Backbone as numpy.savetxt, mean C-alpha at the origin, in Angstrom:
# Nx Ny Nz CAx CAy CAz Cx Cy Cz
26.73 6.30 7.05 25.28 6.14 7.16 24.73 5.45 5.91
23.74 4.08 6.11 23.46 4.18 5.08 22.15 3.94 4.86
21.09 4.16 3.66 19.77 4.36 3.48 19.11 3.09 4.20
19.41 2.02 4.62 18.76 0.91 5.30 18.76 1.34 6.94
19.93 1.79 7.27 19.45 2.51 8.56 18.50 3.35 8.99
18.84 4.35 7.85 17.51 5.70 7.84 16.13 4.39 7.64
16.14 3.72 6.89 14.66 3.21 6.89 14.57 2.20 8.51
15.42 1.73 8.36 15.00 1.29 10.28 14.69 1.99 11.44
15.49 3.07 11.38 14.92 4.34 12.19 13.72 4.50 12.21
12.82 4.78 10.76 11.60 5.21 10.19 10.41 4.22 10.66
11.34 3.07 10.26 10.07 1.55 10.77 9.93 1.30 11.88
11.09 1.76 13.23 11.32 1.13 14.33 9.76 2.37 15.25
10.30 3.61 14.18 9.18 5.07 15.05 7.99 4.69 14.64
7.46 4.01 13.52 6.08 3.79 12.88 5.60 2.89 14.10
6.15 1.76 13.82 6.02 0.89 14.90 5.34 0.66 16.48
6.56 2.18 17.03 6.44 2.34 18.10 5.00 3.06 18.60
5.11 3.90 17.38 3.88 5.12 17.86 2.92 5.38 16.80
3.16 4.93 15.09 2.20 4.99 14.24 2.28 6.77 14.16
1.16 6.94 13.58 0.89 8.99 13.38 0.20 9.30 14.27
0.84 9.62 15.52 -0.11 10.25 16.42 -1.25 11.32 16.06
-2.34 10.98 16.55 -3.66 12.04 16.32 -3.00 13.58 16.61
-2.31 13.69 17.61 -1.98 14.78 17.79 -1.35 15.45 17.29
-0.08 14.70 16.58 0.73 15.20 15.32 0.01 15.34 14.04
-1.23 14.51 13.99 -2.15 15.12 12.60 -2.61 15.99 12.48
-3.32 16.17 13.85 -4.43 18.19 14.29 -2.82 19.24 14.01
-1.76 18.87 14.44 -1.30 20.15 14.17 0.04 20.06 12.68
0.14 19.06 12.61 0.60 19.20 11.16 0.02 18.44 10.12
-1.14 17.56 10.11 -1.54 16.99 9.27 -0.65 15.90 8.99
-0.34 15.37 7.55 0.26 14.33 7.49 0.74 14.61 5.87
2.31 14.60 5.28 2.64 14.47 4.10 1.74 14.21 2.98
1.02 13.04 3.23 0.60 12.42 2.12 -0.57 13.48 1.66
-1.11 14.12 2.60 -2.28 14.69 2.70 -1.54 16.11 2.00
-0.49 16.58 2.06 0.25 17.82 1.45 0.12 17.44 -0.11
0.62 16.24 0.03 0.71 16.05 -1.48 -0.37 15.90 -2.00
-1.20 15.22 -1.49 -2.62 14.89 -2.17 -3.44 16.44 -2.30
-2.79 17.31 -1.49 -3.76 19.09 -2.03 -2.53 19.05 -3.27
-1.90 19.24 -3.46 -0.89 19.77 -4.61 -1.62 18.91 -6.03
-2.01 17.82 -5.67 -2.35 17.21 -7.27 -3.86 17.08 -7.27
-4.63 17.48 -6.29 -5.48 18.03 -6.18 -5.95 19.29 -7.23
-4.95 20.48 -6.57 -5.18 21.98 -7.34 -4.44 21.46 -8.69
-3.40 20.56 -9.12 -3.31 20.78 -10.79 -3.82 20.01 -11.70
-4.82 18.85 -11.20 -5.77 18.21 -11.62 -6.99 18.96 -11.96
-7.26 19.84 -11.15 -8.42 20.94 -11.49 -8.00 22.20 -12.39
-6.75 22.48 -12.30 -6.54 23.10 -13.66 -6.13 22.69 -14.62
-5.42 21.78 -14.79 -4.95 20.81 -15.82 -5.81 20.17 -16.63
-6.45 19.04 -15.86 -7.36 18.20 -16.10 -8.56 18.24 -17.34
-8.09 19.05 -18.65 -9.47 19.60 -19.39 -8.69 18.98 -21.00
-9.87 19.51 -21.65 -9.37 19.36 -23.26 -9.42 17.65 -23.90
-8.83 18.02 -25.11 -8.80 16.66 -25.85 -8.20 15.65 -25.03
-8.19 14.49 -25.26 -7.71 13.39 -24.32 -6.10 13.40 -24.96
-5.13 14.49 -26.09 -3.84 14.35 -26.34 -3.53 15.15 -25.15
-4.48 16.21 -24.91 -3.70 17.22 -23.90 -3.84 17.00 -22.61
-4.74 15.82 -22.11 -4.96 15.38 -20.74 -3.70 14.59 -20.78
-3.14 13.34 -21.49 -2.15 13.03 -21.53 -0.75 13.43 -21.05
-0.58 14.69 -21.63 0.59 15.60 -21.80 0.52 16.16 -20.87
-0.86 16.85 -20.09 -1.20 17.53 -18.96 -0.76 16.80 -17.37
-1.20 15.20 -17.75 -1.30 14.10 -16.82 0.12 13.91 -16.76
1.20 14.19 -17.53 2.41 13.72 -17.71 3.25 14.88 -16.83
2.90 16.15 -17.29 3.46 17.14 -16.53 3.08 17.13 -14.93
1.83 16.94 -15.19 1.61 16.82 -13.08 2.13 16.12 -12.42
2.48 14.35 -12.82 3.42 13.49 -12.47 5.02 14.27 -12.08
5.56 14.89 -13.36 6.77 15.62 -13.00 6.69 16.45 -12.13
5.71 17.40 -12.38 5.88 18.53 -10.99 5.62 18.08 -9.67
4.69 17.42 -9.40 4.72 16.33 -7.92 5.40 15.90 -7.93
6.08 15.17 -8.47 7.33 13.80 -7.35 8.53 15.04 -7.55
8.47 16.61 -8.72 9.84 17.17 -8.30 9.77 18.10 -7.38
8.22 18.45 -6.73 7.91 19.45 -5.43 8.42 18.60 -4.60
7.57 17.57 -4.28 8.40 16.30 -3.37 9.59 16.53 -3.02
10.37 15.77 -4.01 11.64 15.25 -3.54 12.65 16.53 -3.58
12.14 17.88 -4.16 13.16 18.52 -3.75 13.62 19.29 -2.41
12.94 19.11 -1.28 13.42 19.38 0.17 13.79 17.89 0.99
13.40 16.69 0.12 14.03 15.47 0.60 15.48 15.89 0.10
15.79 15.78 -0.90 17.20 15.50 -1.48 18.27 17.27 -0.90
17.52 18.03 -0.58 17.97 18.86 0.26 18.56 18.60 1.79
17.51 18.02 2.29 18.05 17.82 3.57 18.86 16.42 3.46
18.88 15.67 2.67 19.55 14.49 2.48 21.16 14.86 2.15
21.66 15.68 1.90 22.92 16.28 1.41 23.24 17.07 2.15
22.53 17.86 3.49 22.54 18.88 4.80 22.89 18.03 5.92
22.41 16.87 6.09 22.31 16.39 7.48 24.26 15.57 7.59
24.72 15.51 8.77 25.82 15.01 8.84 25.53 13.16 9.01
26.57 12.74 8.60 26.58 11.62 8.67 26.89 10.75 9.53
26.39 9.73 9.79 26.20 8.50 11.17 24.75 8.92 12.00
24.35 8.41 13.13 23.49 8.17 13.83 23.04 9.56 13.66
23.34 10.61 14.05 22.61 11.74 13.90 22.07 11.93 12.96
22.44 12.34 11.58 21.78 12.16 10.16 21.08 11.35 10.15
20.98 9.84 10.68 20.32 8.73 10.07 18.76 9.10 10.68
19.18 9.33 12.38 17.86 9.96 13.31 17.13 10.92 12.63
17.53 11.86 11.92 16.86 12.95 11.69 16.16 12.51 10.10
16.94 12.21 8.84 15.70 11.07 8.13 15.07 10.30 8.33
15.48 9.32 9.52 14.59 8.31 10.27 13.30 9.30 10.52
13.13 10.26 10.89 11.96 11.07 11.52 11.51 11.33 10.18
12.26 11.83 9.28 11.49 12.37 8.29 10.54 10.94 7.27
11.25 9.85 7.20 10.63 9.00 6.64 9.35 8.36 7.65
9.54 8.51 8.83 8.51 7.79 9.40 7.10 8.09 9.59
6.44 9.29 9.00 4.95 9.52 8.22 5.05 8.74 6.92
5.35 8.54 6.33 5.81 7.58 5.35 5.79 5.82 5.05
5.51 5.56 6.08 5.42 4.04 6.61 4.57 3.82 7.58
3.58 2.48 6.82 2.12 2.52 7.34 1.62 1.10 8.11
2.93 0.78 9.08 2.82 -0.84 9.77 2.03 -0.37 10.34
1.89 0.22 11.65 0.67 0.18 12.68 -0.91 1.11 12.11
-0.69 1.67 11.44 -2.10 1.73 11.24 -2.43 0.80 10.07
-2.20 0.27 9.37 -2.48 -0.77 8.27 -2.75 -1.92 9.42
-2.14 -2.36 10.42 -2.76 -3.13 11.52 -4.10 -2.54 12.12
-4.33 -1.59 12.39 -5.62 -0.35 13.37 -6.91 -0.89 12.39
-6.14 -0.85 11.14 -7.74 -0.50 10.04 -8.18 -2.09 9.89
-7.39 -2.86 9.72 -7.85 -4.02 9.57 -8.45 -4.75 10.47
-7.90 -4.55 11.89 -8.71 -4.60 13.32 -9.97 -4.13 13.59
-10.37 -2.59 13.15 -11.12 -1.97 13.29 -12.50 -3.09 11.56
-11.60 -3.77 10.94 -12.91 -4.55 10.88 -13.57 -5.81 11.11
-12.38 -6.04 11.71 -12.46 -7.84 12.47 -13.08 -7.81 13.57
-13.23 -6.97 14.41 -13.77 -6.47 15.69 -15.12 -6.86 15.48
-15.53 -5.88 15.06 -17.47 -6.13 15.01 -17.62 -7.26 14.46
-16.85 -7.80 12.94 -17.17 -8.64 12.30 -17.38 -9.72 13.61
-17.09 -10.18 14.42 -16.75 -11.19 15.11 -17.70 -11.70 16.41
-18.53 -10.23 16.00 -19.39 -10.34 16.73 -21.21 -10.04 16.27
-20.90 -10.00 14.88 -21.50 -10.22 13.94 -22.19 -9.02 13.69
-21.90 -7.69 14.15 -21.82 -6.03 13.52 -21.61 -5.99 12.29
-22.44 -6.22 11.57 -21.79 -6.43 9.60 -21.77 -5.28 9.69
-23.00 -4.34 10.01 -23.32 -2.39 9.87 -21.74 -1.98 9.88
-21.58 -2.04 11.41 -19.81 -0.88 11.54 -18.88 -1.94 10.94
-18.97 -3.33 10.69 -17.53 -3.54 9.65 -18.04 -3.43 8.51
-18.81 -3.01 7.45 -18.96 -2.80 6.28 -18.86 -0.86 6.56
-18.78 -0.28 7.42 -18.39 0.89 7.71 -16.67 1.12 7.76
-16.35 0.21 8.88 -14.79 -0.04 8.76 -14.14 -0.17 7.59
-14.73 -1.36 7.23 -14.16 -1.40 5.73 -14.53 -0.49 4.63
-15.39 0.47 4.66 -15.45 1.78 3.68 -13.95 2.51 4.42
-13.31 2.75 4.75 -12.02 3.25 5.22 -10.95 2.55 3.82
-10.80 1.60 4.26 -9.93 1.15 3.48 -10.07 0.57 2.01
-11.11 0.41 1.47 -11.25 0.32 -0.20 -12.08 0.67 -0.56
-11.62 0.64 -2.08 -12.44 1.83 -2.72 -14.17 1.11 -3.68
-14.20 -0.06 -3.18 -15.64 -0.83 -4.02 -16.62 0.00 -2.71
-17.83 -0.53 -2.89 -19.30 -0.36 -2.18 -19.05 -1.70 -1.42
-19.05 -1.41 -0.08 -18.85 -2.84 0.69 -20.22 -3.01 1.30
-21.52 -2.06 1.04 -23.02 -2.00 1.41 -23.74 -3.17 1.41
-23.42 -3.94 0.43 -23.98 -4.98 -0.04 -23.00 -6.40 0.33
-21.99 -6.00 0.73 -21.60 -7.85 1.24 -22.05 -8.01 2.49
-21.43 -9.63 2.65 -22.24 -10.58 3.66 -21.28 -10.80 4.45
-21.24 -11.28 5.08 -19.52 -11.50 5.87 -18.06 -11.99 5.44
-18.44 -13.00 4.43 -17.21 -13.54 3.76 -16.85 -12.50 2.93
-18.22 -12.06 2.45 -17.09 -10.71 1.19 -16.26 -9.44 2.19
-16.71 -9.38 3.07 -16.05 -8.51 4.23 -15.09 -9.01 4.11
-15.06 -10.34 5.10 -13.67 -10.68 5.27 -12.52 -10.98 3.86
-13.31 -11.06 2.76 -12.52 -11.34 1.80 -11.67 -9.87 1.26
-12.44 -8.69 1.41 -12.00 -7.22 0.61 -11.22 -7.25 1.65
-11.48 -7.42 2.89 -10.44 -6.96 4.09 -8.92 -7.18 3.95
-9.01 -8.89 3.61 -7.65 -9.42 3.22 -6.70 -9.53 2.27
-7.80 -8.82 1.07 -6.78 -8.47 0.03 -6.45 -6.76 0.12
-7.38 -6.22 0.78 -6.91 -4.97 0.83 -5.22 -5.17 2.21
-5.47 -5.86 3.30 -4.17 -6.09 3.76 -3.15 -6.48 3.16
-3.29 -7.65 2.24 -2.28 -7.96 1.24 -1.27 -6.45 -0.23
-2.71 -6.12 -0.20 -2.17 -4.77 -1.33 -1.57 -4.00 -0.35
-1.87 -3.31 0.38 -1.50 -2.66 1.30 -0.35 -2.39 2.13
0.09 -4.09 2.13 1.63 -4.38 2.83 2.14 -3.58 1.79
2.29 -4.35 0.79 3.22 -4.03 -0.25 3.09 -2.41 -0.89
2.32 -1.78 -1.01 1.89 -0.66 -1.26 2.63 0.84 -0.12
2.05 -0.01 1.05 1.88 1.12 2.26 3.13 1.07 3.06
4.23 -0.38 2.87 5.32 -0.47 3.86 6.48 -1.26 3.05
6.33 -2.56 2.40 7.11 -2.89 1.31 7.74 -2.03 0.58
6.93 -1.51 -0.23 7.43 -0.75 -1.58 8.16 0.76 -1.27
7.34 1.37 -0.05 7.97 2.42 0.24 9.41 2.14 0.84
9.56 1.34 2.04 10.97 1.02 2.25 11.84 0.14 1.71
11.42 -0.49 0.30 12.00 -1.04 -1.09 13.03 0.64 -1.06
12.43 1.42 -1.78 12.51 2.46 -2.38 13.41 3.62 -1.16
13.00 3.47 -0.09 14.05 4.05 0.92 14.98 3.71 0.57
15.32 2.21 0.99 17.01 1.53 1.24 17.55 1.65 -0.53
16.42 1.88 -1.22 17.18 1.82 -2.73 18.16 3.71 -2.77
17.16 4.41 -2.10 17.25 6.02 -1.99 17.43 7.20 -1.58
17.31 6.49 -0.27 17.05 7.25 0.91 16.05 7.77 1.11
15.96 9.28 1.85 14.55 9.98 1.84 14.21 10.22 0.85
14.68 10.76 -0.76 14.15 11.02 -1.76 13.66 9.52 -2.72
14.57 8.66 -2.03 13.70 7.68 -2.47 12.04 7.44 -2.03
11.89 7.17 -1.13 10.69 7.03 -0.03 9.75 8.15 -0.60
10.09 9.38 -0.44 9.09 10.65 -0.77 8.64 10.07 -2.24
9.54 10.40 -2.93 8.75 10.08 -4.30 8.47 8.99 -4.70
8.40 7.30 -3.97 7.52 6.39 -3.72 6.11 6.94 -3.39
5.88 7.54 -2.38 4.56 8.03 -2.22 4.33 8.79 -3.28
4.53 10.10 -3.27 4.45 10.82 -4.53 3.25 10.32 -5.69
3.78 9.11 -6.26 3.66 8.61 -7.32 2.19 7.87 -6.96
2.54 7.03 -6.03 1.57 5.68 -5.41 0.16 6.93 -4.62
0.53 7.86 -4.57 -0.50 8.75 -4.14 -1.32 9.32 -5.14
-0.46 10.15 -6.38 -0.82 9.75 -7.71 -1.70 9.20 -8.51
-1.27 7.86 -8.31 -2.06 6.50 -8.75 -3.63 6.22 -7.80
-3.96 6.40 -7.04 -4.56 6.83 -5.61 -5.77 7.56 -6.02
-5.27 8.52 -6.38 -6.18 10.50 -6.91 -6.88 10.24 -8.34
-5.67 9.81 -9.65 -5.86 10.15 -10.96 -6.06 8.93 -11.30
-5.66 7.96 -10.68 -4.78 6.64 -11.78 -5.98 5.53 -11.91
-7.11 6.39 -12.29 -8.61 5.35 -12.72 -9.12 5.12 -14.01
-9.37 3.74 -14.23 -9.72 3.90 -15.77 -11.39 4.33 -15.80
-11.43 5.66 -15.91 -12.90 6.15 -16.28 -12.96 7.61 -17.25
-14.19 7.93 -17.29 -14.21 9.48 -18.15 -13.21 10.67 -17.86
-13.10 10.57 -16.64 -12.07 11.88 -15.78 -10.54 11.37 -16.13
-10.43 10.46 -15.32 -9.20 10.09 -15.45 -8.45 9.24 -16.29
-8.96 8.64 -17.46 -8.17 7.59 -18.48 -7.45 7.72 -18.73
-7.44 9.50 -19.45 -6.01 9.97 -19.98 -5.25 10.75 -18.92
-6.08 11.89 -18.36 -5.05 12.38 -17.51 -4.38 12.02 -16.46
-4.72 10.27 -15.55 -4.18 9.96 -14.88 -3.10 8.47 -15.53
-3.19 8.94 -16.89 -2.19 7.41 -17.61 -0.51 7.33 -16.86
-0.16 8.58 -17.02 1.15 7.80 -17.08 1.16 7.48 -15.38
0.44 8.48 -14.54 0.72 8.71 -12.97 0.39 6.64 -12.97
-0.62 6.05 -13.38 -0.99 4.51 -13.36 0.46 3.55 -13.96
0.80 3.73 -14.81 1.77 3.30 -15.28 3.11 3.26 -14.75
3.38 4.79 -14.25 4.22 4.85 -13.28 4.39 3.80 -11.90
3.23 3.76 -10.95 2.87 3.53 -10.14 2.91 2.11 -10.64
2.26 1.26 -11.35 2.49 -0.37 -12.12 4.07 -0.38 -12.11
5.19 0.14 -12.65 6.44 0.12 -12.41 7.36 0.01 -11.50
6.90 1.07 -10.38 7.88 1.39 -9.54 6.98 0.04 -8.37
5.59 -0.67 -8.56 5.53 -1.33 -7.44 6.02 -2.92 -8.07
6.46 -2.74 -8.99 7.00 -4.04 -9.72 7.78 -5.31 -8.81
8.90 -4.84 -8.58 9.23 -5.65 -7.33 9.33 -5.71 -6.41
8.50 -4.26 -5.34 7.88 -5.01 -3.99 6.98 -5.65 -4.28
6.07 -5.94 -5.27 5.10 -6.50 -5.44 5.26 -8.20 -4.82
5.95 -8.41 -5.90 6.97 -9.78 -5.74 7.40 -10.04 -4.25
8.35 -9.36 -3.84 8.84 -9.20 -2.63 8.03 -9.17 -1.05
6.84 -8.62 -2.01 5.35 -8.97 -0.33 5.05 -10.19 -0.83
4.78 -10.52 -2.07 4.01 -12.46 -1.94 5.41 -12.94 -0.75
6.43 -13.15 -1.16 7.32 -13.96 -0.83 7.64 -13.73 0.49
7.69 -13.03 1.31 7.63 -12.87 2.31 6.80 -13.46 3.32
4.98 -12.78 2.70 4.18 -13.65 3.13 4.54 -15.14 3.02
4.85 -15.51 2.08 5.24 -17.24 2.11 6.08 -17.85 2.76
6.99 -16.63 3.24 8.16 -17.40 4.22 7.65 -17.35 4.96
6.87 -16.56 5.81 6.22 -16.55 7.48 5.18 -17.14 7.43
4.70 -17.70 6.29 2.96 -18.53 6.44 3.18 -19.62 7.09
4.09 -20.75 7.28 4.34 -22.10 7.90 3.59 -22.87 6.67
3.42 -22.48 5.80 2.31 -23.05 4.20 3.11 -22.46 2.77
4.55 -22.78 3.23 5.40 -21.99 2.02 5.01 -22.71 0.57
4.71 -24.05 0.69 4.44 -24.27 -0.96 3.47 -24.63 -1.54
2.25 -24.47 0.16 0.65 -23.98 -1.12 1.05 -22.56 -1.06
1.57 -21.42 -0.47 1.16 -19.95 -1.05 2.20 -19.67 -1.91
3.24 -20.34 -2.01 4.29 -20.35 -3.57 3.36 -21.16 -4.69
2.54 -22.22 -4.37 1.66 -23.06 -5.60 0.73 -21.84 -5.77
-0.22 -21.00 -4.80 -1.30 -20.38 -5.67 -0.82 -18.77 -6.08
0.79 -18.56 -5.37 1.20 -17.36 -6.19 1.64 -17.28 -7.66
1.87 -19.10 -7.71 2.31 -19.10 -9.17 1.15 -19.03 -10.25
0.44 -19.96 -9.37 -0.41 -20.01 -10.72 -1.77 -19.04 -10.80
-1.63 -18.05 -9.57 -3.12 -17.03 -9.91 -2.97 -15.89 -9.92
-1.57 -15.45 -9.41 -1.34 -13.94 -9.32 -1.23 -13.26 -10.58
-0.92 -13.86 -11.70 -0.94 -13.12 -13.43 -2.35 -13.09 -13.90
-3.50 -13.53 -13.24 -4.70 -13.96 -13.68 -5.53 -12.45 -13.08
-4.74 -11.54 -11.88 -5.16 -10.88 -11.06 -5.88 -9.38 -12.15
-6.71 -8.86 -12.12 -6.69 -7.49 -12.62 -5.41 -6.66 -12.80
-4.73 -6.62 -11.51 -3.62 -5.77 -11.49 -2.18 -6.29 -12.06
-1.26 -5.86 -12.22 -0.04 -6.68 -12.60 0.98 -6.94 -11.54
0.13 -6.12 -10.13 1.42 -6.45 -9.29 0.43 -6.66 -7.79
-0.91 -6.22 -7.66 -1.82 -6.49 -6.59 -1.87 -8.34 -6.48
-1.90 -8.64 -7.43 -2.33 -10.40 -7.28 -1.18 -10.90 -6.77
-0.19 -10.53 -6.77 1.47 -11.41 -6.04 1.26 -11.66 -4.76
0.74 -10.43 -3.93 0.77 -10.59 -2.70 -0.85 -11.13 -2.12
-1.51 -10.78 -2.75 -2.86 -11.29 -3.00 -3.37 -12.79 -2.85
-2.66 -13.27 -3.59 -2.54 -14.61 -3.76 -1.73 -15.84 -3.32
-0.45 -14.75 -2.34 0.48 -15.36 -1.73 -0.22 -15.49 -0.18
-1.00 -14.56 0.42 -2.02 -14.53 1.51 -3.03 -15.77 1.20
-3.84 -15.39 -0.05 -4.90 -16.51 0.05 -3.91 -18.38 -0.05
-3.37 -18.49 -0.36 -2.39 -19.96 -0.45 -2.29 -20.19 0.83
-1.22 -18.95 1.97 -0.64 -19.07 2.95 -2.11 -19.49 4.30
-3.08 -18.76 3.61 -4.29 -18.88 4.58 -5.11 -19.73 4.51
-4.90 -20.79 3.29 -6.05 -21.61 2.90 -7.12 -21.13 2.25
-7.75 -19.67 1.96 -8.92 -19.30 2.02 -9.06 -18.31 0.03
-10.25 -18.37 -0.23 -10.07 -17.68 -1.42 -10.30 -16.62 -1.29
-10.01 -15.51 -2.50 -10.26 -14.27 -2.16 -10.56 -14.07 -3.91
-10.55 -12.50 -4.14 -10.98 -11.66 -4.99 -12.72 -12.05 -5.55
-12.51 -12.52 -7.08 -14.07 -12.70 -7.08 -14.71 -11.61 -7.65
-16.04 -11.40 -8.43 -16.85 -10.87 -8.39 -16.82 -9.52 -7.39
-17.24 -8.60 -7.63 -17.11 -7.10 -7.07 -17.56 -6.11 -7.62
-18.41 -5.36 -6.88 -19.34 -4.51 -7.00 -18.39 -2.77 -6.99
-17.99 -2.06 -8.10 -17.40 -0.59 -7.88 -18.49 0.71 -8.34
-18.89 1.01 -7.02 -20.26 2.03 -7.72 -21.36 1.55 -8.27
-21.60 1.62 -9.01 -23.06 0.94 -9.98 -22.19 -0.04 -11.18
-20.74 -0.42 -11.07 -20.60 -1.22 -12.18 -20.04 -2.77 -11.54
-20.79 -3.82 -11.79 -20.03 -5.27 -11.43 -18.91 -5.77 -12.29
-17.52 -5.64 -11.65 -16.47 -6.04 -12.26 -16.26 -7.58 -11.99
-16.30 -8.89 -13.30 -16.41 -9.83 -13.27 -14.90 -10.23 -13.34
-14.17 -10.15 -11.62 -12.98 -10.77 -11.57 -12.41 -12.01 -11.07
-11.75 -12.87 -11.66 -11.29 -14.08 -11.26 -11.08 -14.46 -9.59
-11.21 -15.58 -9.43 -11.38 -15.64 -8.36 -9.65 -16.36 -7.97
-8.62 -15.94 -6.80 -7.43 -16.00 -6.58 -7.90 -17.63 -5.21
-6.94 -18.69 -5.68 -7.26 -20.08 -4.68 -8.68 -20.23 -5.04
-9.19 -20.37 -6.06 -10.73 -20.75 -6.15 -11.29 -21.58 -5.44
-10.68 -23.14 -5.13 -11.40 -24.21 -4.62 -11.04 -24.20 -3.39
-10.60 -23.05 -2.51 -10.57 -22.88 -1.08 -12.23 -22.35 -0.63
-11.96 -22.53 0.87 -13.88 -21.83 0.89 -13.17 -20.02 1.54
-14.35 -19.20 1.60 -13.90 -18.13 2.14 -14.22 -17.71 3.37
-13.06 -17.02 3.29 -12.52 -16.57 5.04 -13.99 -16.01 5.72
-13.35 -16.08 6.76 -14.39 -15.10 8.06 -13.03 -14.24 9.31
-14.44 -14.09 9.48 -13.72 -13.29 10.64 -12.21 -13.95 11.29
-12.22 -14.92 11.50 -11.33 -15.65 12.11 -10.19 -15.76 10.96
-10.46 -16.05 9.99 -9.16 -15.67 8.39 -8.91 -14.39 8.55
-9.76 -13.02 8.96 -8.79 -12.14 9.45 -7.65 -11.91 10.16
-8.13 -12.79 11.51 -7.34 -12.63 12.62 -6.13 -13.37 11.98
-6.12 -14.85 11.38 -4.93 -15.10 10.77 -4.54 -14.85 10.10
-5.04 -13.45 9.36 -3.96 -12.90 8.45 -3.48 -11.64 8.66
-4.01 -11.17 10.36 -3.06 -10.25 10.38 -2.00 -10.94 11.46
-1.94 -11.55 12.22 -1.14 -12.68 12.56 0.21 -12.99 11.76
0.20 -13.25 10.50 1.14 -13.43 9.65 1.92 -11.90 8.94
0.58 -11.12 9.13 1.31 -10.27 9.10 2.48 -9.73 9.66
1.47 -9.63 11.22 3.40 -9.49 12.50 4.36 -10.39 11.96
3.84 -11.27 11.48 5.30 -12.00 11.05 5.99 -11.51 10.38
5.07 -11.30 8.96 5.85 -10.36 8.10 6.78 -9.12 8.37
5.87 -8.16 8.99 6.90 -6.98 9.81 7.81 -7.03 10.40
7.89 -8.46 11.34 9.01 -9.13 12.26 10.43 -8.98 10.84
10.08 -9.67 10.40 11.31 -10.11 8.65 11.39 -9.51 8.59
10.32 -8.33 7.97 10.89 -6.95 7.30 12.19 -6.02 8.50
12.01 -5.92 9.77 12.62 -5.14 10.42 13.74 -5.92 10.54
13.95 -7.11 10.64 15.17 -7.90 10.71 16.05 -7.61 9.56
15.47 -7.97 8.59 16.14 -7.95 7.34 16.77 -6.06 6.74
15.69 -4.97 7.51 16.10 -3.67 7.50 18.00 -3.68 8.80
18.15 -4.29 9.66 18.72 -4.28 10.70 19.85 -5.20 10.34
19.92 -5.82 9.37 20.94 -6.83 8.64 21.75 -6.09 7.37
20.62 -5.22 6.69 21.32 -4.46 5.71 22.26 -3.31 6.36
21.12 -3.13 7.51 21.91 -1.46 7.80 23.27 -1.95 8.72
23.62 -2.95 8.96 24.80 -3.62 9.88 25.96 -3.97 8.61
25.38 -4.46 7.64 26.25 -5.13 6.48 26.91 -3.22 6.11
């Protein structure tokens, strides 16, 4: 058996059926387990000088990803090996991997947009990022939309099944873990600077080269491989993040269209570079083609899961 199978299993069930509503009402969903656990030690932890939020922030990192992964790496050493084992981590990784609803949410704001509902897609899009989307106009819609799809690949399905086939299930678990982490604590403000440092840092690391690995992808399936290789080169280091602009910028190339920009978080305007500047910006219809490329993307990704797990 080996960890590229277990992650094809995982991608083939996401795929098929996503997290059923019904499996959420009665077990909820992992991420949501973990997110109460760093929840309750953020509220007791979380106090004092900014040495001991540090040290505090450092220990919660350890005790989450080692609550985590220690009933992954349990049942990972229990289950027998070949198709049966692989089926039964396949199940366990597949809350874990976020193709079809990372498709749902981005739909759910192209829809209205398209019919010119700014109200419910600036609603839609409060789902999926974390700025004030109250105040854009349609292009900034469609623009947060598409970089939040771009982060997202890589974040929500890349990086986690990076980290599978690198791990298996304890790989995958404590991918989230961390990236959930980063999620909760990992903000530069009064609360969280220090106590969510290393959980941010962490999370900057471990998405290091899916980061990479979603631009390039996107660029193979764009049919526009060397404008979105020209504006991954030259705008994705320019990005706020150190690993959000790769794929970011490999979308805006592949799509023609610009993105990031200027952005409104709460009451503060963050003055950020703009990724393909002298493109104009998307609409509704740059949605639809970029989740379009997406299926493409997923198409590769499952191929390339189905090539390892054969090799």
């Amino acid at each position: 058996m080996t960890f590229a199978l277990v992650m094809a299993v995982g991608f083939a069930l996401d795929v098929a059926l996503g997290w059923p509503a019904a499996l959420y009402r009665r077990l909820s969903h992992p991420v949501v387990w973990i997110g109460a656990l760093i929840s309750a030690l953020e509220g007791r932890l979380n106090r004092g000088s900014p040495r001991r939020r540090l040290l505090t922030g450092a220990l919660t990192v350890v005790i989450v990803i080692g609550v985590a992964i220690a009933p992954a790496l349990l049942l990972q050493r229990l289950v027998p090996e070949g198709w049966i084992g692989a089926a039964i981590l396949g199940l366990c990784a597949w809350p874990l991997i976020a193709v079809r609803s990372m498709h749902a949410h981005v739909a759910a704001v192209r829809d209205p947009l398209e019919v010119g509902n700014l109200a419910e897609a600036r609603h839609a899009l409060s789902m999926i990022v974390g700025r004030d989307p109250s105040r854009l106009d349609e292009a900034g819609i469609a623009r947060a939309t598409l970089e939040s799809l771009a982060e997202n690949t890589s974040d929500g399905i890349v990086a986690p099944l990076f980290w599978g086939v690198v791990g298996g299930l304890p790989g995958i678990v404590a991918y989230k873990a961390v990236n959930t982490m980063d999620s909760m604590i990992g903000h530069r403000n009064a609360r969280y600077e220090w106590f969510g440092k290393v959980a941010a840092r962490l999370d900057d690391g471990v998405n290091l080269v899916p980061a990479r690995l979603t631009g390039f992808v996107f660029s193979i399936v764009s049919g526009r491989l060397s404008s979105s290789l020209r504006v991954m080169s030259q705008d994705a280091r320019h990005h706020r993040s150190p690993n959000a602009g790769w794929p970011e910028a490999a979308l805006a190339g592949a799509l023609g269209v610009r993105l990031s920009g200027p952005r409104v978080y709460s009451d503060r305007l963050a003055e950020e570079p703009w990724v393909n500047a002298t493109a104009p910006d998307p609409d509704a219809s740059g949605i639809s083609r970029g989740l379009a490329l997406y299926l493409r993307a997923m198409v590769l990704c499952g191929a390339v899961l189905v090539a390892l797990a054969a090799l």
